[in-house]
Amino acid sequence: MNQLVSQKGAWALHMLRGQLGTERFWTGIREYYRRFRDANASTEDFRKVMEGVAGADLGWFFTQWLRRPGSPVVDGTWRYNPATKKVELSLAQTQAATPTASPWK
């Protein structure tokens, strides 16, 4: 497993917690563990448990953050500001957007 896979998985869980809220997220994690402890489970199994806790379809989230290949394309520039003695960064994600429908936004 490469570093991108590990980091992407961790960030996906972090973002899911942000979508569901900490309490619902951990309720879902506990329920997932209860159902699948000592067994095999798929990402789809995890999604279904989290949807049950959320009371909403999370297909859009799993498609956006887990099923789309690749990494974000980011362009950036920097400049040194002598007055503040700091480097100022400007970053922009530049790949084409895929529309998603989050029920929480």
Tab-separated table of N, CA, C and O in Angstrom:
chain	number	residue	atom	x	y	z
A	1	MET	N	0.848	-1.165	0.000
A	1	MET	CA	0.000	0.000	0.000
A	1	MET	C	0.900	1.237	0.000
A	1	MET	O	1.849	1.314	0.745
A	2	ASN	N	0.559	2.191	-0.832
A	2	ASN	CA	1.387	3.393	-0.866
A	2	ASN	C	0.834	4.474	0.061
A	2	ASN	O	-0.248	4.365	0.612
A	3	GLN	N	1.610	5.514	0.220
A	3	GLN	CA	1.259	6.586	1.153
A	3	GLN	C	-0.043	7.280	0.755
A	3	GLN	O	-0.834	7.657	1.609
A	4	LEU	N	-0.301	7.435	-0.556
A	4	LEU	CA	-1.520	8.097	-1.011
A	4	LEU	C	-2.752	7.343	-0.534
A	4	LEU	O	-3.712	7.941	-0.058
A	5	VAL	N	-2.724	6.018	-0.623
A	5	VAL	CA	-3.880	5.229	-0.210
A	5	VAL	C	-4.146	5.405	1.280
A	5	VAL	O	-5.277	5.633	1.701
A	6	SER	N	-3.121	5.311	2.103
A	6	SER	CA	-3.300	5.464	3.550
A	6	SER	C	-3.801	6.851	3.903
A	6	SER	O	-4.736	7.005	4.702
A	7	GLN	N	-3.203	7.874	3.334
A	7	GLN	CA	-3.623	9.241	3.641
A	7	GLN	C	-5.023	9.527	3.111
A	7	GLN	O	-5.819	10.187	3.770
A	8	LYS	N	-5.336	9.014	1.915
A	8	LYS	CA	-6.658	9.251	1.344
A	8	LYS	C	-7.734	8.611	2.220
A	8	LYS	O	-8.769	9.212	2.480
A	9	GLY	N	-7.478	7.394	2.697
A	9	GLY	CA	-8.444	6.732	3.570
A	9	GLY	C	-8.660	7.489	4.864
A	9	GLY	O	-9.792	7.671	5.322
A	10	ALA	N	-7.570	7.945	5.460
A	10	ALA	CA	-7.669	8.697	6.712
A	10	ALA	C	-8.427	10.006	6.495
A	10	ALA	O	-9.283	10.385	7.302
A	11	TRP	N	-8.125	10.701	5.404
A	11	TRP	CA	-8.814	11.962	5.128
A	11	TRP	C	-10.285	11.733	4.812
A	11	TRP	O	-11.152	12.530	5.196
A	12	ALA	N	-10.599	10.635	4.115
A	12	ALA	CA	-11.999	10.339	3.808
A	12	ALA	C	-12.793	10.127	5.101
A	12	ALA	O	-13.908	10.642	5.245
A	13	LEU	N	-12.225	9.396	6.053
A	13	LEU	CA	-12.902	9.207	7.332
A	13	LEU	C	-13.054	10.532	8.077
A	13	LEU	O	-14.113	10.812	8.661
A	14	HIS	N	-12.023	11.343	8.049
A	14	HIS	CA	-12.081	12.653	8.707
A	14	HIS	C	-13.183	13.519	8.081
A	14	HIS	O	-13.959	14.176	8.796
A	15	MET	N	-13.273	13.514	6.757
A	15	MET	CA	-14.302	14.319	6.086
A	15	MET	C	-15.693	13.760	6.334
A	15	MET	O	-16.660	14.524	6.461
A	16	LEU	N	-15.806	12.429	6.413
A	16	LEU	CA	-17.103	11.829	6.717
A	16	LEU	C	-17.560	12.253	8.114
A	16	LEU	O	-18.728	12.578	8.326
A	17	ARG	N	-16.639	12.273	9.051
A	17	ARG	CA	-16.968	12.753	10.402
A	17	ARG	C	-17.452	14.200	10.347
A	17	ARG	O	-18.396	14.597	11.038
A	18	GLY	N	-16.819	15.006	9.498
A	18	GLY	CA	-17.248	16.387	9.334
A	18	GLY	C	-18.651	16.497	8.751
A	18	GLY	O	-19.416	17.395	9.115
A	19	GLN	N	-19.007	15.587	7.862
A	19	GLN	CA	-20.345	15.599	7.258
A	19	GLN	C	-21.411	15.131	8.242
A	19	GLN	O	-22.493	15.700	8.300
A	20	LEU	N	-21.100	14.077	8.991
A	20	LEU	CA	-22.098	13.476	9.876
A	20	LEU	C	-22.170	14.139	11.241
A	20	LEU	O	-23.201	14.072	11.910
A	21	GLY	N	-21.069	14.730	11.663
A	21	GLY	CA	-20.946	15.199	13.037
A	21	GLY	C	-20.263	14.102	13.846
A	21	GLY	O	-20.400	12.915	13.550
A	22	THR	N	-19.520	14.511	14.841
A	22	THR	CA	-18.711	13.565	15.612
A	22	THR	C	-19.552	12.477	16.274
A	22	THR	O	-19.202	11.299	16.219
A	23	GLU	N	-20.663	12.834	16.880
A	23	GLU	CA	-21.477	11.844	17.591
A	23	GLU	C	-22.039	10.782	16.645
A	23	GLU	O	-21.933	9.583	16.915
A	24	ARG	N	-22.639	11.225	15.533
A	24	ARG	CA	-23.183	10.238	14.579
A	24	ARG	C	-22.081	9.401	13.957
A	24	ARG	O	-22.256	8.210	13.724
A	25	PHE	N	-20.934	10.023	13.655
A	25	PHE	CA	-19.815	9.286	13.071
A	25	PHE	C	-19.395	8.137	13.996
A	25	PHE	O	-19.284	6.991	13.571
A	26	TRP	N	-19.170	8.439	15.274
A	26	TRP	CA	-18.714	7.397	16.200
A	26	TRP	C	-19.804	6.375	16.488
A	26	TRP	O	-19.509	5.193	16.712
A	27	THR	N	-21.060	6.770	16.442
A	27	THR	CA	-22.151	5.800	16.545
A	27	THR	C	-22.064	4.818	15.377
A	27	THR	O	-22.207	3.610	15.559
A	28	GLY	N	-21.807	5.345	14.178
A	28	GLY	CA	-21.667	4.493	13.003
A	28	GLY	C	-20.461	3.578	13.083
A	28	GLY	O	-20.536	2.394	12.720
A	29	ILE	N	-19.343	4.085	13.560
A	29	ILE	CA	-18.136	3.263	13.702
A	29	ILE	C	-18.401	2.119	14.685
A	29	ILE	O	-18.044	0.962	14.424
A	30	ARG	N	-19.038	2.418	15.808
A	30	ARG	CA	-19.340	1.368	16.791
A	30	ARG	C	-20.299	0.323	16.209
A	30	ARG	O	-20.129	-0.882	16.431
A	31	GLU	N	-21.290	0.779	15.450
A	31	GLU	CA	-22.243	-0.155	14.840
A	31	GLU	C	-21.558	-1.014	13.785
A	31	GLU	O	-21.804	-2.224	13.694
A	32	TYR	N	-20.703	-0.414	12.994
A	32	TYR	CA	-19.941	-1.164	11.982
A	32	TYR	C	-19.088	-2.234	12.671
A	32	TYR	O	-19.067	-3.396	12.244
A	33	TYR	N	-18.414	-1.873	13.722
A	33	TYR	CA	-17.593	-2.831	14.468
A	33	TYR	C	-18.460	-3.951	15.046
A	33	TYR	O	-18.124	-5.127	14.969
A	34	ARG	N	-19.613	-3.589	15.607
A	34	ARG	CA	-20.509	-4.584	16.195
A	34	ARG	C	-20.966	-5.598	15.147
A	34	ARG	O	-20.948	-6.793	15.384
A	35	ARG	N	-21.329	-5.118	13.963
A	35	ARG	CA	-21.837	-6.008	12.913
A	35	ARG	C	-20.752	-6.865	12.281
A	35	ARG	O	-21.005	-8.004	11.915
A	36	PHE	N	-19.580	-6.301	12.098
A	36	PHE	CA	-18.574	-6.983	11.283
A	36	PHE	C	-17.334	-7.421	12.053
A	36	PHE	O	-16.364	-7.863	11.447
A	37	ARG	N	-17.363	-7.340	13.370
A	37	ARG	CA	-16.226	-7.790	14.175
A	37	ARG	C	-15.943	-9.258	13.844
A	37	ARG	O	-16.855	-10.075	13.746
A	38	ASP	N	-14.688	-9.578	13.621
A	38	ASP	CA	-14.240	-10.939	13.289
A	38	ASP	C	-14.819	-11.452	11.977
A	38	ASP	O	-14.982	-12.658	11.789
A	39	ALA	N	-15.145	-10.552	11.064
A	39	ALA	CA	-15.704	-10.948	9.763
A	39	ALA	C	-15.130	-10.050	8.673
A	39	ALA	O	-14.474	-9.052	8.951
A	40	ASN	N	-15.378	-10.416	7.450
A	40	ASN	CA	-14.988	-9.581	6.321
A	40	ASN	C	-16.105	-8.592	6.015
A	40	ASN	O	-17.286	-8.915	6.175
A	41	ALA	N	-15.728	-7.415	5.576
A	41	ALA	CA	-16.701	-6.394	5.210
A	41	ALA	C	-16.130	-5.574	4.062
A	41	ALA	O	-14.919	-5.489	3.881
A	42	SER	N	-17.012	-4.977	3.305
A	42	SER	CA	-16.612	-4.164	2.157
A	42	SER	C	-16.858	-2.688	2.429
A	42	SER	O	-17.510	-2.319	3.424
A	43	THR	N	-16.374	-1.866	1.540
A	43	THR	CA	-16.656	-0.430	1.625
A	43	THR	C	-18.159	-0.198	1.539
A	43	THR	O	-18.710	0.671	2.225
A	44	GLU	N	-18.831	-0.993	0.719
A	44	GLU	CA	-20.286	-0.876	0.588
A	44	GLU	C	-20.984	-1.206	1.914
A	44	GLU	O	-21.966	-0.556	2.282
A	45	ASP	N	-20.487	-2.203	2.632
A	45	ASP	CA	-21.035	-2.521	3.960
A	45	ASP	C	-20.868	-1.326	4.900
A	45	ASP	O	-21.786	-0.971	5.635
A	46	PHE	N	-19.689	-0.721	4.869
A	46	PHE	CA	-19.422	0.448	5.706
A	46	PHE	C	-20.364	1.592	5.337
A	46	PHE	O	-20.958	2.229	6.207
A	47	ARG	N	-20.530	1.815	4.039
A	47	ARG	CA	-21.420	2.888	3.577
A	47	ARG	C	-22.838	2.673	4.087
A	47	ARG	O	-23.479	3.605	4.587
A	48	LYS	N	-23.345	1.451	3.987
A	48	LYS	CA	-24.718	1.166	4.420
A	48	LYS	C	-24.901	1.417	5.916
A	48	LYS	O	-25.927	1.962	6.338
A	49	VAL	N	-23.918	1.031	6.722
A	49	VAL	CA	-24.007	1.289	8.158
A	49	VAL	C	-24.024	2.791	8.414
A	49	VAL	O	-24.854	3.292	9.185
A	50	MET	N	-23.144	3.531	7.764
A	50	MET	CA	-23.074	4.978	7.986
A	50	MET	C	-24.332	5.673	7.465
A	50	MET	O	-24.794	6.643	8.069
A	51	GLU	N	-24.918	5.182	6.378
A	51	GLU	CA	-26.174	5.756	5.884
A	51	GLU	C	-27.305	5.522	6.883
A	51	GLU	O	-28.143	6.399	7.079
A	52	GLY	N	-27.314	4.347	7.508
A	52	GLY	CA	-28.333	4.070	8.516
A	52	GLY	C	-28.242	5.031	9.682
A	52	GLY	O	-29.256	5.521	10.184
A	53	VAL	N	-27.036	5.325	10.110
A	53	VAL	CA	-26.819	6.266	11.215
A	53	VAL	C	-27.163	7.691	10.778
A	53	VAL	O	-27.766	8.454	11.524
A	54	ALA	N	-26.767	8.037	9.549
A	54	ALA	CA	-26.985	9.398	9.049
A	54	ALA	C	-28.438	9.653	8.684
A	54	ALA	O	-28.896	10.791	8.690
A	55	GLY	N	-29.158	8.588	8.315
A	55	GLY	CA	-30.516	8.766	7.835
A	55	GLY	C	-30.549	9.441	6.479
A	55	GLY	O	-31.502	10.134	6.137
A	56	ALA	N	-29.476	9.255	5.703
A	56	ALA	CA	-29.378	9.899	4.389
A	56	ALA	C	-28.513	9.052	3.463
A	56	ALA	O	-27.680	8.265	3.914
A	57	ASP	N	-28.708	9.229	2.167
A	57	ASP	CA	-27.892	8.574	1.158
A	57	ASP	C	-26.507	9.213	1.141
A	57	ASP	O	-26.383	10.426	1.004
A	58	LEU	N	-25.479	8.405	1.311
A	58	LEU	CA	-24.101	8.911	1.278
A	58	LEU	C	-23.372	8.483	0.009
A	58	LEU	O	-22.155	8.605	-0.074
A	59	GLY	N	-24.119	7.998	-0.973
A	59	GLY	CA	-23.495	7.571	-2.231
A	59	GLY	C	-22.660	8.667	-2.854
A	59	GLY	O	-21.571	8.417	-3.366
A	60	TRP	N	-23.164	9.889	-2.820
A	60	TRP	CA	-22.428	11.026	-3.398
A	60	TRP	C	-21.062	11.167	-2.723
A	60	TRP	O	-20.058	11.439	-3.387
A	61	PHE	N	-20.996	10.993	-1.395
A	61	PHE	CA	-19.738	11.152	-0.662
A	61	PHE	C	-18.744	10.067	-1.045
A	61	PHE	O	-17.579	10.349	-1.328
A	62	PHE	N	-19.192	8.815	-1.049
A	62	PHE	CA	-18.302	7.701	-1.374
A	62	PHE	C	-17.836	7.769	-2.827
A	62	PHE	O	-16.696	7.434	-3.130
A	63	THR	N	-18.700	8.227	-3.723
A	63	THR	CA	-18.286	8.403	-5.124
A	63	THR	C	-17.224	9.490	-5.230
A	63	THR	O	-16.186	9.306	-5.850
A	64	GLN	N	-17.482	10.620	-4.613
A	64	GLN	CA	-16.560	11.756	-4.710
A	64	GLN	C	-15.208	11.463	-4.087
A	64	GLN	O	-14.169	11.768	-4.663
A	65	TRP	N	-15.197	10.868	-2.902
A	65	TRP	CA	-13.943	10.764	-2.154
A	65	TRP	C	-13.262	9.407	-2.222
A	65	TRP	O	-12.073	9.313	-1.927
A	66	LEU	N	-13.978	8.336	-2.608
A	66	LEU	CA	-13.340	7.020	-2.625
A	66	LEU	C	-13.297	6.356	-3.993
A	66	LEU	O	-12.452	5.510	-4.231
A	67	ARG	N	-14.193	6.687	-4.863
A	67	ARG	CA	-14.246	5.979	-6.147
A	67	ARG	C	-13.629	6.735	-7.311
A	67	ARG	O	-13.359	6.149	-8.340
A	68	ARG	N	-13.418	8.015	-7.157
A	68	ARG	CA	-12.765	8.774	-8.229
A	68	ARG	C	-11.270	8.544	-8.149
A	68	ARG	O	-10.672	8.684	-7.085
A	69	PRO	N	-10.654	8.204	-9.261
A	69	PRO	CA	-9.215	7.919	-9.231
A	69	PRO	C	-8.381	9.194	-9.167
A	69	PRO	O	-8.854	10.285	-9.464
A	70	GLY	N	-7.133	8.987	-8.788
A	70	GLY	CA	-6.150	10.056	-8.870
A	70	GLY	C	-6.093	10.953	-7.659
A	70	GLY	O	-6.758	10.742	-6.658
A	71	SER	N	-5.289	11.951	-7.804
A	71	SER	CA	-5.052	12.941	-6.766
A	71	SER	C	-5.486	14.310	-7.282
A	71	SER	O	-5.547	14.528	-8.492
A	72	PRO	N	-5.770	15.237	-6.394
A	72	PRO	CA	-6.114	16.583	-6.845
A	72	PRO	C	-4.970	17.206	-7.653
A	72	PRO	O	-3.797	16.940	-7.385
A	73	VAL	N	-5.332	18.011	-8.612
A	73	VAL	CA	-4.350	18.771	-9.383
A	73	VAL	C	-4.330	20.178	-8.802
A	73	VAL	O	-5.353	20.856	-8.771
A	74	VAL	N	-3.165	20.559	-8.310
A	74	VAL	CA	-3.042	21.853	-7.636
A	74	VAL	C	-1.943	22.668	-8.307
A	74	VAL	O	-0.847	22.166	-8.557
A	75	ASP	N	-2.261	23.917	-8.642
A	75	ASP	CA	-1.266	24.863	-9.146
A	75	ASP	C	-1.004	25.877	-8.036
A	75	ASP	O	-1.918	26.246	-7.291
A	76	GLY	N	0.240	26.302	-7.951
A	76	GLY	CA	0.544	27.242	-6.896
A	76	GLY	C	1.635	28.232	-7.267
A	76	GLY	O	2.436	27.989	-8.167
A	77	THR	N	1.607	29.326	-6.576
A	77	THR	CA	2.659	30.339	-6.707
A	77	THR	C	3.035	30.781	-5.300
A	77	THR	O	2.297	30.550	-4.342
A	78	TRP	N	4.182	31.402	-5.196
A	78	TRP	CA	4.623	31.929	-3.913
A	78	TRP	C	5.388	33.214	-4.140
A	78	TRP	O	5.866	33.485	-5.235
A	79	ARG	N	5.445	34.013	-3.095
A	79	ARG	CA	6.277	35.210	-3.125
A	79	ARG	C	6.700	35.523	-1.700
A	79	ARG	O	5.978	35.212	-0.748
A	80	TYR	N	7.853	36.103	-1.588
A	80	TYR	CA	8.352	36.514	-0.283
A	80	TYR	C	7.917	37.947	-0.029
A	80	TYR	O	8.098	38.826	-0.867
A	81	ASN	N	7.329	38.195	1.125
A	81	ASN	CA	6.904	39.530	1.520
A	81	ASN	C	7.947	40.067	2.501
A	81	ASN	O	7.988	39.654	3.661
A	82	PRO	N	8.807	40.973	2.042
A	82	PRO	CA	9.875	41.458	2.919
A	82	PRO	C	9.354	42.253	4.117
A	82	PRO	O	9.991	42.281	5.166
A	83	ALA	N	8.198	42.872	3.992
A	83	ALA	CA	7.656	43.658	5.107
A	83	ALA	C	7.280	42.753	6.280
A	83	ALA	O	7.514	43.101	7.439
A	84	THR	N	6.692	41.611	5.983
A	84	THR	CA	6.281	40.694	7.059
A	84	THR	C	7.289	39.581	7.292
A	84	THR	O	7.155	38.820	8.243
A	85	LYS	N	8.266	39.497	6.382
A	85	LYS	CA	9.281	38.443	6.434
A	85	LYS	C	8.646	37.050	6.407
A	85	LYS	O	9.044	36.155	7.122
A	86	LYS	N	7.628	36.929	5.523
A	86	LYS	CA	6.925	35.657	5.378
A	86	LYS	C	6.787	35.310	3.902
A	86	LYS	O	6.750	36.192	3.043
A	87	VAL	N	6.692	34.013	3.643
A	87	VAL	CA	6.390	33.531	2.297
A	87	VAL	C	4.873	33.431	2.187
A	87	VAL	O	4.210	32.868	3.055
A	88	GLU	N	4.318	33.999	1.117
A	88	GLU	CA	2.879	33.954	0.882
A	88	GLU	C	2.599	32.978	-0.250
A	88	GLU	O	3.206	33.066	-1.322
A	89	LEU	N	1.704	32.040	0.002
A	89	LEU	CA	1.351	31.010	-0.973
A	89	LEU	C	-0.020	31.275	-1.542
A	89	LEU	O	-0.916	31.725	-0.847
A	90	SER	N	-0.163	30.935	-2.813
A	90	SER	CA	-1.466	30.968	-3.461
A	90	SER	C	-1.648	29.618	-4.142
A	90	SER	O	-0.859	29.253	-5.019
A	91	LEU	N	-2.667	28.865	-3.734
A	91	LEU	CA	-2.921	27.539	-4.277
A	91	LEU	C	-4.311	27.484	-4.878
A	91	LEU	O	-5.254	28.065	-4.341
A	92	ALA	N	-4.449	26.747	-5.977
A	92	ALA	CA	-5.749	26.562	-6.617
A	92	ALA	C	-5.858	25.133	-7.119
A	92	ALA	O	-4.945	24.620	-7.757
A	93	GLN	N	-6.967	24.477	-6.799
A	93	GLN	CA	-7.233	23.150	-7.324
A	93	GLN	C	-7.794	23.345	-8.726
A	93	GLN	O	-8.780	24.049	-8.919
A	94	THR	N	-7.164	22.720	-9.734
A	94	THR	CA	-7.449	23.101	-11.114
A	94	THR	C	-8.116	22.038	-11.979
A	94	THR	O	-8.462	22.335	-13.113
A	95	GLN	N	-8.288	20.803	-11.493
A	95	GLN	CA	-8.941	19.823	-12.360
A	95	GLN	C	-10.428	20.139	-12.455
A	95	GLN	O	-10.978	20.829	-11.604
A	96	ALA	N	-11.067	19.611	-13.487
A	96	ALA	CA	-12.488	19.861	-13.696
A	96	ALA	C	-13.286	19.292	-12.530
A	96	ALA	O	-13.009	18.201	-12.041
A	97	ALA	N	-14.268	20.029	-12.094
A	97	ALA	CA	-15.101	19.602	-10.976
A	97	ALA	C	-16.155	18.627	-11.457
A	97	ALA	O	-16.651	18.721	-12.579
A	98	THR	N	-16.487	17.691	-10.589
A	98	THR	CA	-17.604	16.787	-10.826
A	98	THR	C	-18.682	17.169	-9.832
A	98	THR	O	-18.435	17.154	-8.625
A	99	PRO	N	-19.885	17.515	-10.308
A	99	PRO	CA	-20.914	17.961	-9.374
A	99	PRO	C	-21.320	16.841	-8.413
A	99	PRO	O	-21.398	15.686	-8.787
A	100	THR	N	-21.554	17.219	-7.179
A	100	THR	CA	-22.047	16.281	-6.176
A	100	THR	C	-23.208	16.936	-5.469
A	100	THR	O	-23.391	18.145	-5.514
A	101	ALA	N	-24.006	16.144	-4.820
A	101	ALA	CA	-25.184	16.667	-4.142
A	101	ALA	C	-25.130	16.302	-2.670
A	101	ALA	O	-25.608	15.257	-2.279
A	102	SER	N	-24.540	17.146	-1.879
A	102	SER	CA	-24.471	16.903	-0.438
A	102	SER	C	-25.753	17.396	0.215
A	102	SER	O	-26.152	18.536	0.012
A	103	PRO	N	-26.431	16.550	1.005
A	103	PRO	CA	-27.639	17.011	1.675
A	103	PRO	C	-27.349	17.954	2.835
A	103	PRO	O	-28.253	18.576	3.358
A	104	TRP	N	-26.075	18.100	3.222
A	104	TRP	CA	-25.718	18.941	4.368
A	104	TRP	C	-25.220	20.310	3.973
A	104	TRP	O	-24.862	21.103	4.797
A	105	LYS	N	-25.139	20.604	2.701
A	105	LYS	CA	-24.603	21.897	2.276
A	105	LYS	C	-25.738	22.758	1.750
A	105	LYS	O	-26.660	22.341	1.185
